[in-house]
mmCIF file of C-alpha atoms and ligand atoms in Angstrom:
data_model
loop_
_atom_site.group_PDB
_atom_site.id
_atom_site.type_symbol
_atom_site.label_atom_id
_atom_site.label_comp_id
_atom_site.label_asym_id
_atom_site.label_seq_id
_atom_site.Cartn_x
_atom_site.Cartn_y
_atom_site.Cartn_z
ATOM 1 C CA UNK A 1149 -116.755 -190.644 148.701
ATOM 2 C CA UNK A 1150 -113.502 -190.094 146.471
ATOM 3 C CA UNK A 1151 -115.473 -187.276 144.747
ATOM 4 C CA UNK A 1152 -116.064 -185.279 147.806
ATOM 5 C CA UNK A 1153 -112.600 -185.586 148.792
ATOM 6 C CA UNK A 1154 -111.376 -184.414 146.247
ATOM 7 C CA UNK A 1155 -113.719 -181.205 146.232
ATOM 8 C CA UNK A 1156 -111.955 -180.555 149.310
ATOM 9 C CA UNK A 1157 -109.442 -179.631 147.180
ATOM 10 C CA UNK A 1158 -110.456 -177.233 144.826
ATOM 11 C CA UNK A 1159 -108.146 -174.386 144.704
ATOM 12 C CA UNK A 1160 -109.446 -170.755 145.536
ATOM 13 C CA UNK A 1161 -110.115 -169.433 142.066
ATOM 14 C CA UNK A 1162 -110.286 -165.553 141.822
ATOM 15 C CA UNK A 1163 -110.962 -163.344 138.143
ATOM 16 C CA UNK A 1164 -109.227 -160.580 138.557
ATOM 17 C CA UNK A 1165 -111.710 -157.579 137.069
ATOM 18 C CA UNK A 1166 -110.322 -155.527 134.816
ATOM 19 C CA UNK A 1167 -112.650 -152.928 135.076
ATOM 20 C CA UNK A 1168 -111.300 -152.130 138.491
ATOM 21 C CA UNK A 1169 -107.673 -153.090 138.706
ATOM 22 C CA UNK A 1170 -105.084 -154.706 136.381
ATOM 23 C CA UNK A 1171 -103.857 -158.382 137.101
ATOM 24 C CA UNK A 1172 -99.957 -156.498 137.563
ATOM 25 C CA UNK A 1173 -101.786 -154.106 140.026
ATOM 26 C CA UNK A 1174 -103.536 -157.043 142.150
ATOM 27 C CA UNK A 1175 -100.249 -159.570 142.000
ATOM 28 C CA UNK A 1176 -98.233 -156.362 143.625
ATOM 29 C CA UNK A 1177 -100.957 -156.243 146.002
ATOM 30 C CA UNK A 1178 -101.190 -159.726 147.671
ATOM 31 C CA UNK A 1179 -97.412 -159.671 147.187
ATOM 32 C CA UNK A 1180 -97.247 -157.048 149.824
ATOM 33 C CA UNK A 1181 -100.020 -159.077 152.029
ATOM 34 C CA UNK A 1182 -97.420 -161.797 152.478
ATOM 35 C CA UNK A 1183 -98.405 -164.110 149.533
ATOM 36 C CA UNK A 1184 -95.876 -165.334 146.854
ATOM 37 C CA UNK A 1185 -96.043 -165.440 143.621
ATOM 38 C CA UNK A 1186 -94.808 -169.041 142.468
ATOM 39 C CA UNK A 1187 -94.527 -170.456 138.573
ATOM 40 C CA UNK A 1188 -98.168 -172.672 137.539
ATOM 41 C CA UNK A 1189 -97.730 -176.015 139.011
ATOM 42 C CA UNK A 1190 -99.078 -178.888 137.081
ATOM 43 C CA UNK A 1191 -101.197 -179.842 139.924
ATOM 44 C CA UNK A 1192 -102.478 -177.159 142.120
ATOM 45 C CA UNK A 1193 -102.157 -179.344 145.064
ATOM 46 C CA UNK A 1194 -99.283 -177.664 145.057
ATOM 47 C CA UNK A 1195 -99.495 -174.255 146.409
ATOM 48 C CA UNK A 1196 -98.432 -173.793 149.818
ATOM 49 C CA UNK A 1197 -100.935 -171.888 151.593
ATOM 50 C CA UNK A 1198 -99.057 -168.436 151.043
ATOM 51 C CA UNK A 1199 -98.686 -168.753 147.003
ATOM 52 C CA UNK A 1200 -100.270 -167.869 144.160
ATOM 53 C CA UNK A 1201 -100.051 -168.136 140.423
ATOM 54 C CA UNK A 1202 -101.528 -166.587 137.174
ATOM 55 C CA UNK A 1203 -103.484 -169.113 135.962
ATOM 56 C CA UNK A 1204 -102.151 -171.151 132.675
ATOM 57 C CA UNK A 1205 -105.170 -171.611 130.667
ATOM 58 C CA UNK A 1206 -107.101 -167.552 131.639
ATOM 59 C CA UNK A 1207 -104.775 -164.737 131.651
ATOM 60 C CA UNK A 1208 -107.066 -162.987 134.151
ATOM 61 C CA UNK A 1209 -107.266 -165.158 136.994
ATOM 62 C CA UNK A 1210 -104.914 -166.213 139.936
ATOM 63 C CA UNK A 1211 -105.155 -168.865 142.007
ATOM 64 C CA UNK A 1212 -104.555 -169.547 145.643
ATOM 65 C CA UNK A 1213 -104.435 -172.796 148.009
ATOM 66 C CA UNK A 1214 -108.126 -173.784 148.471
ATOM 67 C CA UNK A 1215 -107.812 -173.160 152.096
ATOM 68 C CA UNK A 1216 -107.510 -169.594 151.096
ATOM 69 C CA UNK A 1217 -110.713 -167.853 152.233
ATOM 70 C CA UNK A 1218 -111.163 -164.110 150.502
ATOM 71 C CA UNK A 1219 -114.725 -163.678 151.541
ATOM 72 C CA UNK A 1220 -114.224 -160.836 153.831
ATOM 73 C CA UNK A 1221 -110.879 -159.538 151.247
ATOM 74 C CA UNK A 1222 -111.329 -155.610 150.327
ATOM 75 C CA UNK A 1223 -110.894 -157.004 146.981
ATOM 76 C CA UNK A 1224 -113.734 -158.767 146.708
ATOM 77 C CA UNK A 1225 -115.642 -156.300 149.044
ATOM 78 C CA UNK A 1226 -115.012 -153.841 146.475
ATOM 79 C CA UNK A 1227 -115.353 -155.408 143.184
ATOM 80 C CA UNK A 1228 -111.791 -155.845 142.516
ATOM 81 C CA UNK A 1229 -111.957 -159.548 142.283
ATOM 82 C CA UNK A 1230 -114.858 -162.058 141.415
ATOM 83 C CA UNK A 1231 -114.559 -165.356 143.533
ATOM 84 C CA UNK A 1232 -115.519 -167.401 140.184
ATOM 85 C CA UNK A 1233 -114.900 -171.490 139.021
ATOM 86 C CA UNK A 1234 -112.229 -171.362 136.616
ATOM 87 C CA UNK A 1235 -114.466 -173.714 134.173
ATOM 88 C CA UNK A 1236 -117.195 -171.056 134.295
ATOM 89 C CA UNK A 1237 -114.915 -168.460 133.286
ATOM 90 C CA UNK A 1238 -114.424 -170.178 130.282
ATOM 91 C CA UNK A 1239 -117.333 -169.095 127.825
ATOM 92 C CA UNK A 1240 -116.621 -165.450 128.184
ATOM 93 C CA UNK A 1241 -112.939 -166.206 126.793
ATOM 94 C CA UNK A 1242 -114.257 -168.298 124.076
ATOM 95 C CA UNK A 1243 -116.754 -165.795 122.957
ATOM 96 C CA UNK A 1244 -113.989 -163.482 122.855
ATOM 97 C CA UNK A 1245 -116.323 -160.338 122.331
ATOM 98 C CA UNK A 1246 -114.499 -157.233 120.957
ATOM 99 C CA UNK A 1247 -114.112 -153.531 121.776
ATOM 100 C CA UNK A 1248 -117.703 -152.150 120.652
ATOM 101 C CA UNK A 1249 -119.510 -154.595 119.743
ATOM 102 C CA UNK A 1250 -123.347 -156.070 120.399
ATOM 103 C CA UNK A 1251 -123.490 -158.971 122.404
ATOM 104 C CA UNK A 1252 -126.614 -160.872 124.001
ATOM 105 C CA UNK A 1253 -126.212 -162.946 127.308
ATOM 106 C CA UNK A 1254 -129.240 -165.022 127.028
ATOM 107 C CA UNK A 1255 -129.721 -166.603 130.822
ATOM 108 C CA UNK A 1256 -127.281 -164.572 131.995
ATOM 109 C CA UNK A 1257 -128.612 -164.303 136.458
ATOM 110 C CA UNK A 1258 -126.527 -163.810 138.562
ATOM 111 C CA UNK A 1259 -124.430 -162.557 135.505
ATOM 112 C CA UNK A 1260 -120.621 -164.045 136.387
ATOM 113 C CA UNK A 1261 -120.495 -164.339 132.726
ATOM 114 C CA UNK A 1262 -121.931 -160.852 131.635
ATOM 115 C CA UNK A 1263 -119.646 -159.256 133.724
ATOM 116 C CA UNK A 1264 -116.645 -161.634 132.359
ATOM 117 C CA UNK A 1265 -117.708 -160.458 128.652
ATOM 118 C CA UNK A 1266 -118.007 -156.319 129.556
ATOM 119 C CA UNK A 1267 -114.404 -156.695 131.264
ATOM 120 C CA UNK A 1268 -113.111 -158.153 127.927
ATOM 121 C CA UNK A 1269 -115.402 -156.149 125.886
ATOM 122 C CA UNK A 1270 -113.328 -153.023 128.155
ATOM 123 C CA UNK A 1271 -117.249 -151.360 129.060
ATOM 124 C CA UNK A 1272 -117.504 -150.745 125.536
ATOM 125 C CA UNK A 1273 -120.283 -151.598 122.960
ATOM 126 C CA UNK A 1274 -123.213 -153.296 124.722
ATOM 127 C CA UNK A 1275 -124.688 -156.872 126.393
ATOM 128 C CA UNK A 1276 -128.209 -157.163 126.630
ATOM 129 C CA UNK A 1277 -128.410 -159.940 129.597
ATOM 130 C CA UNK A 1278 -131.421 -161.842 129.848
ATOM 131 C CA UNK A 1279 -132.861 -163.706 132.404
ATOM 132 C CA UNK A 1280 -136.470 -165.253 133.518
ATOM 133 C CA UNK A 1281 -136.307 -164.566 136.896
ATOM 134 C CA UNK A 1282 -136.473 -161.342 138.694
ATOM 135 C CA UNK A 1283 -134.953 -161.873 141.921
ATOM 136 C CA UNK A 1284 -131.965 -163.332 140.234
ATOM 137 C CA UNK A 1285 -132.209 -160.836 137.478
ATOM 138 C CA UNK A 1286 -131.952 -158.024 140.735
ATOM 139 C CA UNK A 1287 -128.842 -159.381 141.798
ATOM 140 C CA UNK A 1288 -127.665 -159.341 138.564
ATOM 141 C CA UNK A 1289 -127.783 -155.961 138.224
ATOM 142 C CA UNK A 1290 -126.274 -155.612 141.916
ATOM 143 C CA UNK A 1291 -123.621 -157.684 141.446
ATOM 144 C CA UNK A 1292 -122.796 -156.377 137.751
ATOM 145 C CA UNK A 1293 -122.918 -152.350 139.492
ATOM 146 C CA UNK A 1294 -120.578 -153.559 142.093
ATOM 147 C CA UNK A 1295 -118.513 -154.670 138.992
ATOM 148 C CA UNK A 1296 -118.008 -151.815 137.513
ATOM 149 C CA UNK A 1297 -119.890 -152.469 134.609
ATOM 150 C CA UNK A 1298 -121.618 -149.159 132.498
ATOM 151 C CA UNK A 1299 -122.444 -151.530 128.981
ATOM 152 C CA UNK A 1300 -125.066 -153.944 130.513
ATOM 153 C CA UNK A 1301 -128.681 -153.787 129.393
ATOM 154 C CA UNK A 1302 -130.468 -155.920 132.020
ATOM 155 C CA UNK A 1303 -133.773 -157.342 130.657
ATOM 156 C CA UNK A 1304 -136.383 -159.202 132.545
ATOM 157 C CA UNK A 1305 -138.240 -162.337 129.960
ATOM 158 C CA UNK A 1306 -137.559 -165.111 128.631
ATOM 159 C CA UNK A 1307 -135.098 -164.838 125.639
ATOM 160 C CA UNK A 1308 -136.776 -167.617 123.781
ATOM 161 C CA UNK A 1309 -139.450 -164.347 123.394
ATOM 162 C CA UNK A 1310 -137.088 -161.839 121.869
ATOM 163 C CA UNK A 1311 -137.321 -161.090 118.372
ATOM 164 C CA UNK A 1312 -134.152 -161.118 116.504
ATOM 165 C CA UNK A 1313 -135.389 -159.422 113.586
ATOM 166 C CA UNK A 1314 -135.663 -156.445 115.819
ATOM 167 C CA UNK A 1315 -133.750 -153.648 114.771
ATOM 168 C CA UNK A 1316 -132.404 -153.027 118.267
ATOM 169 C CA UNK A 1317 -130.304 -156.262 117.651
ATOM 170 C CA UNK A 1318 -129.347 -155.807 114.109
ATOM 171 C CA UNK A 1319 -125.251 -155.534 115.191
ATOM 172 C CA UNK A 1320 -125.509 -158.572 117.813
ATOM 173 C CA UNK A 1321 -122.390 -160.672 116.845
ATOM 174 C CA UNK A 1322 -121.710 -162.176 120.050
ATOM 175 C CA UNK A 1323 -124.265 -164.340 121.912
ATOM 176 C CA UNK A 1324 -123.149 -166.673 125.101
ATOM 177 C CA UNK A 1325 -125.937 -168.901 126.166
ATOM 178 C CA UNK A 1326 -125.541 -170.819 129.701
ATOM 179 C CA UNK A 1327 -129.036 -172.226 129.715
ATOM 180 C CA UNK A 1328 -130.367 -173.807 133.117
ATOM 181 C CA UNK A 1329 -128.904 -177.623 133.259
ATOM 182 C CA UNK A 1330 -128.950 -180.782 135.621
ATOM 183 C CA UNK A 1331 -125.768 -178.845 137.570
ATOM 184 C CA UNK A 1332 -124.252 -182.687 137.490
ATOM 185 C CA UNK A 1333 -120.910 -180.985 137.548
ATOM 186 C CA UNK A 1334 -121.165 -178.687 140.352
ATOM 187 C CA UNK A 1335 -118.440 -179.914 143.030
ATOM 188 C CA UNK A 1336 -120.577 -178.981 146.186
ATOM 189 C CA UNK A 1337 -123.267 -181.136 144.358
ATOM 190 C CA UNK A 1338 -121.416 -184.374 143.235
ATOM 191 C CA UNK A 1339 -122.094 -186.127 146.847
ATOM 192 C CA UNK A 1340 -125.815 -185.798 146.184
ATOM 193 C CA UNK A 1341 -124.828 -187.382 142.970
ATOM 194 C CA UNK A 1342 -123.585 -189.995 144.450
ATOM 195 C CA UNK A 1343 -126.735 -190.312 147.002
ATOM 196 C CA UNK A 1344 -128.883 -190.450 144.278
ATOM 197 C CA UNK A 1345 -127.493 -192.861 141.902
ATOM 198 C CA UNK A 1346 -128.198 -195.442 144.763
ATOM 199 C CA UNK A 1347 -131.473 -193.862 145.427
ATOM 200 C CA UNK A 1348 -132.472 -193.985 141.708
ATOM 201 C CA UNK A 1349 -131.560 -197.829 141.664
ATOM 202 C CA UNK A 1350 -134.258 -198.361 144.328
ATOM 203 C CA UNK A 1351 -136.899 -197.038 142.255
ATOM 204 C CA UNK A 1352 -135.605 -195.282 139.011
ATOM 205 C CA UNK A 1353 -137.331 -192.088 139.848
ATOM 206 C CA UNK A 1354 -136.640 -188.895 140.833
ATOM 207 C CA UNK A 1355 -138.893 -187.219 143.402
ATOM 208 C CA UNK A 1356 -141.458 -185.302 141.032
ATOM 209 C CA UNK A 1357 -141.407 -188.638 139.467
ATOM 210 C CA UNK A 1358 -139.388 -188.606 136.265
ATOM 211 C CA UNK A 1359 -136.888 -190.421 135.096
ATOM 212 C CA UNK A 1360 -133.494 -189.039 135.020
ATOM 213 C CA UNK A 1361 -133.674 -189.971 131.152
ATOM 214 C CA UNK A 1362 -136.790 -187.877 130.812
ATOM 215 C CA UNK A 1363 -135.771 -185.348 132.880
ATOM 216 C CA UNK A 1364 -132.130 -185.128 130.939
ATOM 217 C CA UNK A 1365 -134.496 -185.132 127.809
ATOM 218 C CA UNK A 1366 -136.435 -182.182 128.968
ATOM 219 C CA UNK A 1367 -133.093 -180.408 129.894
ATOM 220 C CA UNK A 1368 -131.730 -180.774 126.259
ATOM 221 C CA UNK A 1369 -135.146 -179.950 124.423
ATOM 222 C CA UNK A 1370 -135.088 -176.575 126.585
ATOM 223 C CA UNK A 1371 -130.960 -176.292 125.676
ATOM 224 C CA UNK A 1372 -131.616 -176.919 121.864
ATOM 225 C CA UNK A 1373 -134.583 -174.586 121.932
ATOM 226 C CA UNK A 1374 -132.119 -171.526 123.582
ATOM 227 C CA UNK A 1375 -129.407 -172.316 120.609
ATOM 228 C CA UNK A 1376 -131.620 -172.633 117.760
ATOM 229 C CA UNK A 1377 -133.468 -168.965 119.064
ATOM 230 C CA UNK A 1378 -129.959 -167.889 119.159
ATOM 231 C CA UNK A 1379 -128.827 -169.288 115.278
ATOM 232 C CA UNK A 1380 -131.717 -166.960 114.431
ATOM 233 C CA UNK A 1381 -129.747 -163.861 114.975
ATOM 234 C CA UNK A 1382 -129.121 -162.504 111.761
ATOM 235 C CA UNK A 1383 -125.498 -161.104 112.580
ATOM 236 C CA UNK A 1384 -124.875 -164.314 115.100
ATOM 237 C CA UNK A 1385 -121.373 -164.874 114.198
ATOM 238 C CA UNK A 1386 -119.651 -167.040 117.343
ATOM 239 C CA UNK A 1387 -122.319 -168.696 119.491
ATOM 240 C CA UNK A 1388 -121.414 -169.783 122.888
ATOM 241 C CA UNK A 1389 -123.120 -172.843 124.869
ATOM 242 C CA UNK A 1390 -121.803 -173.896 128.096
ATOM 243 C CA UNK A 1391 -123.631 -175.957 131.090
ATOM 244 C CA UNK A 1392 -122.199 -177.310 134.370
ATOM 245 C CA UNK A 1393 -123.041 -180.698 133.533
ATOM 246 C CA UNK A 1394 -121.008 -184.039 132.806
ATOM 247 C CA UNK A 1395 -124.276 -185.371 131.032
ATOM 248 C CA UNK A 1396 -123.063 -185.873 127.452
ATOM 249 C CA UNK A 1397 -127.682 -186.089 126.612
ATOM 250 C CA UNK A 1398 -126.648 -182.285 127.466
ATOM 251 C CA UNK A 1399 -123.601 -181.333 125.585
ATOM 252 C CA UNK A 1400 -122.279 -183.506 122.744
ATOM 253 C CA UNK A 1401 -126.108 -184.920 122.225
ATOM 254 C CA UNK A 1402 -127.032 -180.965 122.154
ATOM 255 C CA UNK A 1403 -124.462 -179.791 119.931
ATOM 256 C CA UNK A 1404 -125.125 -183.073 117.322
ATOM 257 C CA UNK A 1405 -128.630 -181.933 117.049
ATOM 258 C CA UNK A 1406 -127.925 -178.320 116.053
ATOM 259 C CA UNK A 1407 -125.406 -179.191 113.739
ATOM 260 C CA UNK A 1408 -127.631 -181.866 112.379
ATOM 261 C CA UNK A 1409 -130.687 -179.448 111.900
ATOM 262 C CA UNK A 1410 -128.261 -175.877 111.052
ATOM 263 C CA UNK A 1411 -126.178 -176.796 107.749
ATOM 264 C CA UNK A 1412 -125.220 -173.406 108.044
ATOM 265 C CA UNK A 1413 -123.304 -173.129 111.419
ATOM 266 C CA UNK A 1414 -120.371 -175.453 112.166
ATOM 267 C CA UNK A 1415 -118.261 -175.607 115.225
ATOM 268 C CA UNK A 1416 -115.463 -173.153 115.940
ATOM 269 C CA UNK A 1417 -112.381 -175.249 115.510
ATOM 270 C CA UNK A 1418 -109.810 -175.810 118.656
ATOM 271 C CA UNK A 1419 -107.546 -173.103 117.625
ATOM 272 C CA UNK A 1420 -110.283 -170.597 118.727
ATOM 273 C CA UNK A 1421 -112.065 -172.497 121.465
ATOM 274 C CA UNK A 1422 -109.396 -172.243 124.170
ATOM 275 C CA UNK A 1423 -106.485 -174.426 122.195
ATOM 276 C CA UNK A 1424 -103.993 -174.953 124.977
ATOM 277 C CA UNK A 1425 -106.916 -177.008 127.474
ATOM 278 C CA UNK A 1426 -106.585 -180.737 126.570
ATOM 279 C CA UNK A 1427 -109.542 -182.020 127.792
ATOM 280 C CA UNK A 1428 -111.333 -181.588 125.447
ATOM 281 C CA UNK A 1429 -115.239 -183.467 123.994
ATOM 282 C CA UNK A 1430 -116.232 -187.320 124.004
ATOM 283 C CA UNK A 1431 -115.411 -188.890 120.185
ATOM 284 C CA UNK A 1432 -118.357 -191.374 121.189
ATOM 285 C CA UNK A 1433 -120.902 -189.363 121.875
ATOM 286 C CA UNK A 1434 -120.665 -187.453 119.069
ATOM 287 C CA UNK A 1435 -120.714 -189.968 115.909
ATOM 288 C CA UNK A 1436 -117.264 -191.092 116.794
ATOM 289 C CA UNK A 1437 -115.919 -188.114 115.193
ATOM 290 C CA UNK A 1438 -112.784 -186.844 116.496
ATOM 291 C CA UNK A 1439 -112.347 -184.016 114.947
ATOM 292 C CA UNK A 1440 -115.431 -182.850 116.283
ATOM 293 C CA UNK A 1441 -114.926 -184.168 119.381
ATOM 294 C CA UNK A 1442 -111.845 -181.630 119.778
ATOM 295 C CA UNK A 1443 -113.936 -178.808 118.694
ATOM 296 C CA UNK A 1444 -115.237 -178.861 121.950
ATOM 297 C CA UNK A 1445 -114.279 -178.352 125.906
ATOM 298 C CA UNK A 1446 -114.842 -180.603 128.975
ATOM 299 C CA UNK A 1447 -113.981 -180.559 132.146
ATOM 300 C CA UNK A 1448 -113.587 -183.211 134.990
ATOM 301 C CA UNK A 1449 -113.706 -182.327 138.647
ATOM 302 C CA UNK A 1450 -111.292 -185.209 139.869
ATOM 303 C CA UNK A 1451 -108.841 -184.528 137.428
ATOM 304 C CA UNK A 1452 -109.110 -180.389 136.892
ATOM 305 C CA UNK A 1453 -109.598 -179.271 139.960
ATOM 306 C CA UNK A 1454 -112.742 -177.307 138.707
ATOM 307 C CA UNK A 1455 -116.431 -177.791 138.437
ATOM 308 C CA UNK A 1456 -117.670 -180.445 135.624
ATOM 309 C CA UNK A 1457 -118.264 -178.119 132.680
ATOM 310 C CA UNK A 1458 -118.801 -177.890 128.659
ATOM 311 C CA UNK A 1459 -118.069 -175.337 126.481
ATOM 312 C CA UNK A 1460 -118.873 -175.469 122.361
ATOM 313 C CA UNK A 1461 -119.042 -172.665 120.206
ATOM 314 C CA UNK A 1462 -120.955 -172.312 116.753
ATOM 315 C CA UNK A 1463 -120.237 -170.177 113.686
ATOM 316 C CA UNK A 1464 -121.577 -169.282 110.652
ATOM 317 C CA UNK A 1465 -120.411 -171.205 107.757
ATOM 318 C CA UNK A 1466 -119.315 -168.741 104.976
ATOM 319 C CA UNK A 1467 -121.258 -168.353 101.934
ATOM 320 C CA UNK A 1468 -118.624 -170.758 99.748
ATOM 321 C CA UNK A 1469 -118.719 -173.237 102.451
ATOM 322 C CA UNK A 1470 -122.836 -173.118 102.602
ATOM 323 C CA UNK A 1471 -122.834 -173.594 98.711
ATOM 324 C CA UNK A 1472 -120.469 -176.671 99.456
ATOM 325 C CA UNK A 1473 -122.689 -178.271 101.980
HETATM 326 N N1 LIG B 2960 -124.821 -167.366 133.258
HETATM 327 C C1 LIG B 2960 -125.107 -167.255 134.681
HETATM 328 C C2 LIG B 2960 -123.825 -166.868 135.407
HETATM 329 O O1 LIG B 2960 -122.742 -167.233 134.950
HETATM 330 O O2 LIG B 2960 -123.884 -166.168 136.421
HETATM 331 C C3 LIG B 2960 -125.766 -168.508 135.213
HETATM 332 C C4 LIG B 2960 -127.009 -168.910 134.442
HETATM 333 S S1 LIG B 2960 -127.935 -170.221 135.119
HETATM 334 C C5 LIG B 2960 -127.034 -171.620 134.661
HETATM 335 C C6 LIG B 2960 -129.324 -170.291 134.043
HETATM 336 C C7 LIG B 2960 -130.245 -169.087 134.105
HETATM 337 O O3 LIG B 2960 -131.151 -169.179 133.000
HETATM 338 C C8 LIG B 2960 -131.129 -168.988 135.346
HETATM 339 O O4 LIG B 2960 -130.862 -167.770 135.991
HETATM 340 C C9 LIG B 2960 -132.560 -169.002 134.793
HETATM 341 O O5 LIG B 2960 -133.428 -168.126 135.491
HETATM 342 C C10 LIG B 2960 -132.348 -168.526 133.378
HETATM 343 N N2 LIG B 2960 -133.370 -168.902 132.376
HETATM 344 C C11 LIG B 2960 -134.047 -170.062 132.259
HETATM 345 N N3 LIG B 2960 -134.865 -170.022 131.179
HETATM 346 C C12 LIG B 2960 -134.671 -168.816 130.580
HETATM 347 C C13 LIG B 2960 -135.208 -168.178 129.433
HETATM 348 N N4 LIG B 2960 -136.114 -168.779 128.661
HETATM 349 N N5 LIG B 2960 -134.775 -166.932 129.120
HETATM 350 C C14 LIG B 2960 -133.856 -166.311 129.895
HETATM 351 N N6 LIG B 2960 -133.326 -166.866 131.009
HETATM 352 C C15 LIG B 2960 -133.719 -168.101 131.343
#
């Protein structure tokens, strides 16, 4: 299919960590392997299969020719580099934690994200990083060592279970939530998408044998349920929510609900929610409203050259603006 073609060419997407090296230390470095260093193209079809460029959109991350292949690269042997989706670096930039402070990472395995937020946060202040599973929670922690990062607080449970009334999290201002989704935007998954759509047209089901309404429904309940635990924070002041999906039931649908049921958060507006991206949230899938709609980020394999993604960030309404409601 078109979709899987295009997949093919993805470009090789690498965060530089900060933790380890800075990006002027790493660019001198592949410089001297033989690659060059070339102005952003529009289209990163573009990059001969020696360049490079500092990304437009994330300050931290270059990107190669996706037939670039850095598995076995001392830099990402050694932590230097994380091999990361440019979409799913996004969050951590639109969180924008600062030096010191208390942030929560709420499913946060294999912890891409957490380690994104400490390198911005500079190893200062401290993430607690949740996550329901213990084998992915372990590699976490691997993966977050190998980073370079001293201000993680791995903890094993469900966040839905924390309480934030708990003094421990009395300074949490930060929360990022990437909840488990339907991974409809994940490149290496599209062809299955494709698969499937003719496979759900033979009988509408899925194999445990749900709809993929119901199941989407499911998804969001679970999503909704993550935010609204995370609204609860009492010093929750910019909210992240991100999924790999292209499912609006999962991202404008999600973030109409909470607004709908929290008069007291609104969405970050696009001049903090990563202005210079232009692709940004569906008008029609949330009330027609435009200005909403631009609160919010999407992306689109085909045309962005990344996985499918969405990114929306809540924040507490100040007290005028609560009166005002
Ligand atoms: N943020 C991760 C990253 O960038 O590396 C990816 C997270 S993945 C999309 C969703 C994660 O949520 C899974 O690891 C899953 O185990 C975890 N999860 C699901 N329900 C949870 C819950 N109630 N509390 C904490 N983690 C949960």
């Amino acid at each position: 299919s078109q979709k899987v073609k295009d997949a093919v060419l993805i470009p090789r997407y690498a965060r530089i960590n900060e933790h380890k090296i800075t990006i002027g230390k790493a660019i001198k470095s592949f410089k001297s392997e033989g690659y060059t260093l070339v102005d952003c193209p529009e289209d990163f079809r573009e990059l001969g299969l020696k360049d490079f460029c500092v990304d437009r959109h994330l300050p931290d991350m270059l990107v190669f020719h996706q037939k670039t292949d850095f598995h076995a690269h001392p830099f990402y042997l050694n932590g230097n580099m994380i091999l990361q989706d440019k979409a799913s670096c996004f969050p951590a930039h639109v969180c924008q934690p600062t030096k010191g402070a208390h942030a929560i990472d709420a499913c946060a395995a294999p912890g891409n994200k957490t380690s994104h937020l400490s390198a911005l946060m500079k190893n200062t202040g401290k993430i607690w990083a949740f996550d329901l599973d213990s084998r992915r929670l372990d590699l976490l922690k691997k993966l977050t060592y190998k980073a370079g990062c001293k201000n993680i607080n791995p903890v094993h449970g469900s966040f839905l279970e924390t309480d934030p009334n708990d003094e421990q999290f009395a300074e949490v201002e930060y929360l990022l939530l990437d909840p488990s989704c339907s991974g409809s935007g994940i490149i290496s998954r599209l062809d299955h998408l494709v698969d499937d759509d003719d496979e759900k047209e033979k009988n509408g089901k899925d194999a445990d044998g749900k709809t993929q309404k119901e199941r989407l429904q499911n998804l969001a309940d679970f999503q909704i349920s993550i935010i609204e635990h995370a609204l609860k924070f009492p010093k929750a002041k910019r909210v992240v929510y991100s999924t790999c999906s292209i499912h609006p039931e999962e991202n404008e649908h999600v973030v109409k609900t909470i607004l709908k049921r929290h008069p007291d958060f609104k969405l970050a507006t696009r001049e903090s929610v990563l202005p210079t991206w232009n692709r940004r949230g569906i008008p029609e899938e949330i009330n027609g409203n435009k200005d909403l709609a631009e609160c919010v980020v999407r992306t689109v394999p085909a045309e962005d050259l990344t996985n499918g993604f969405f990114v929306a960030c809540f924040i507490r309404k100040s007290p005028n603006e609560q009166g005002a409601k």
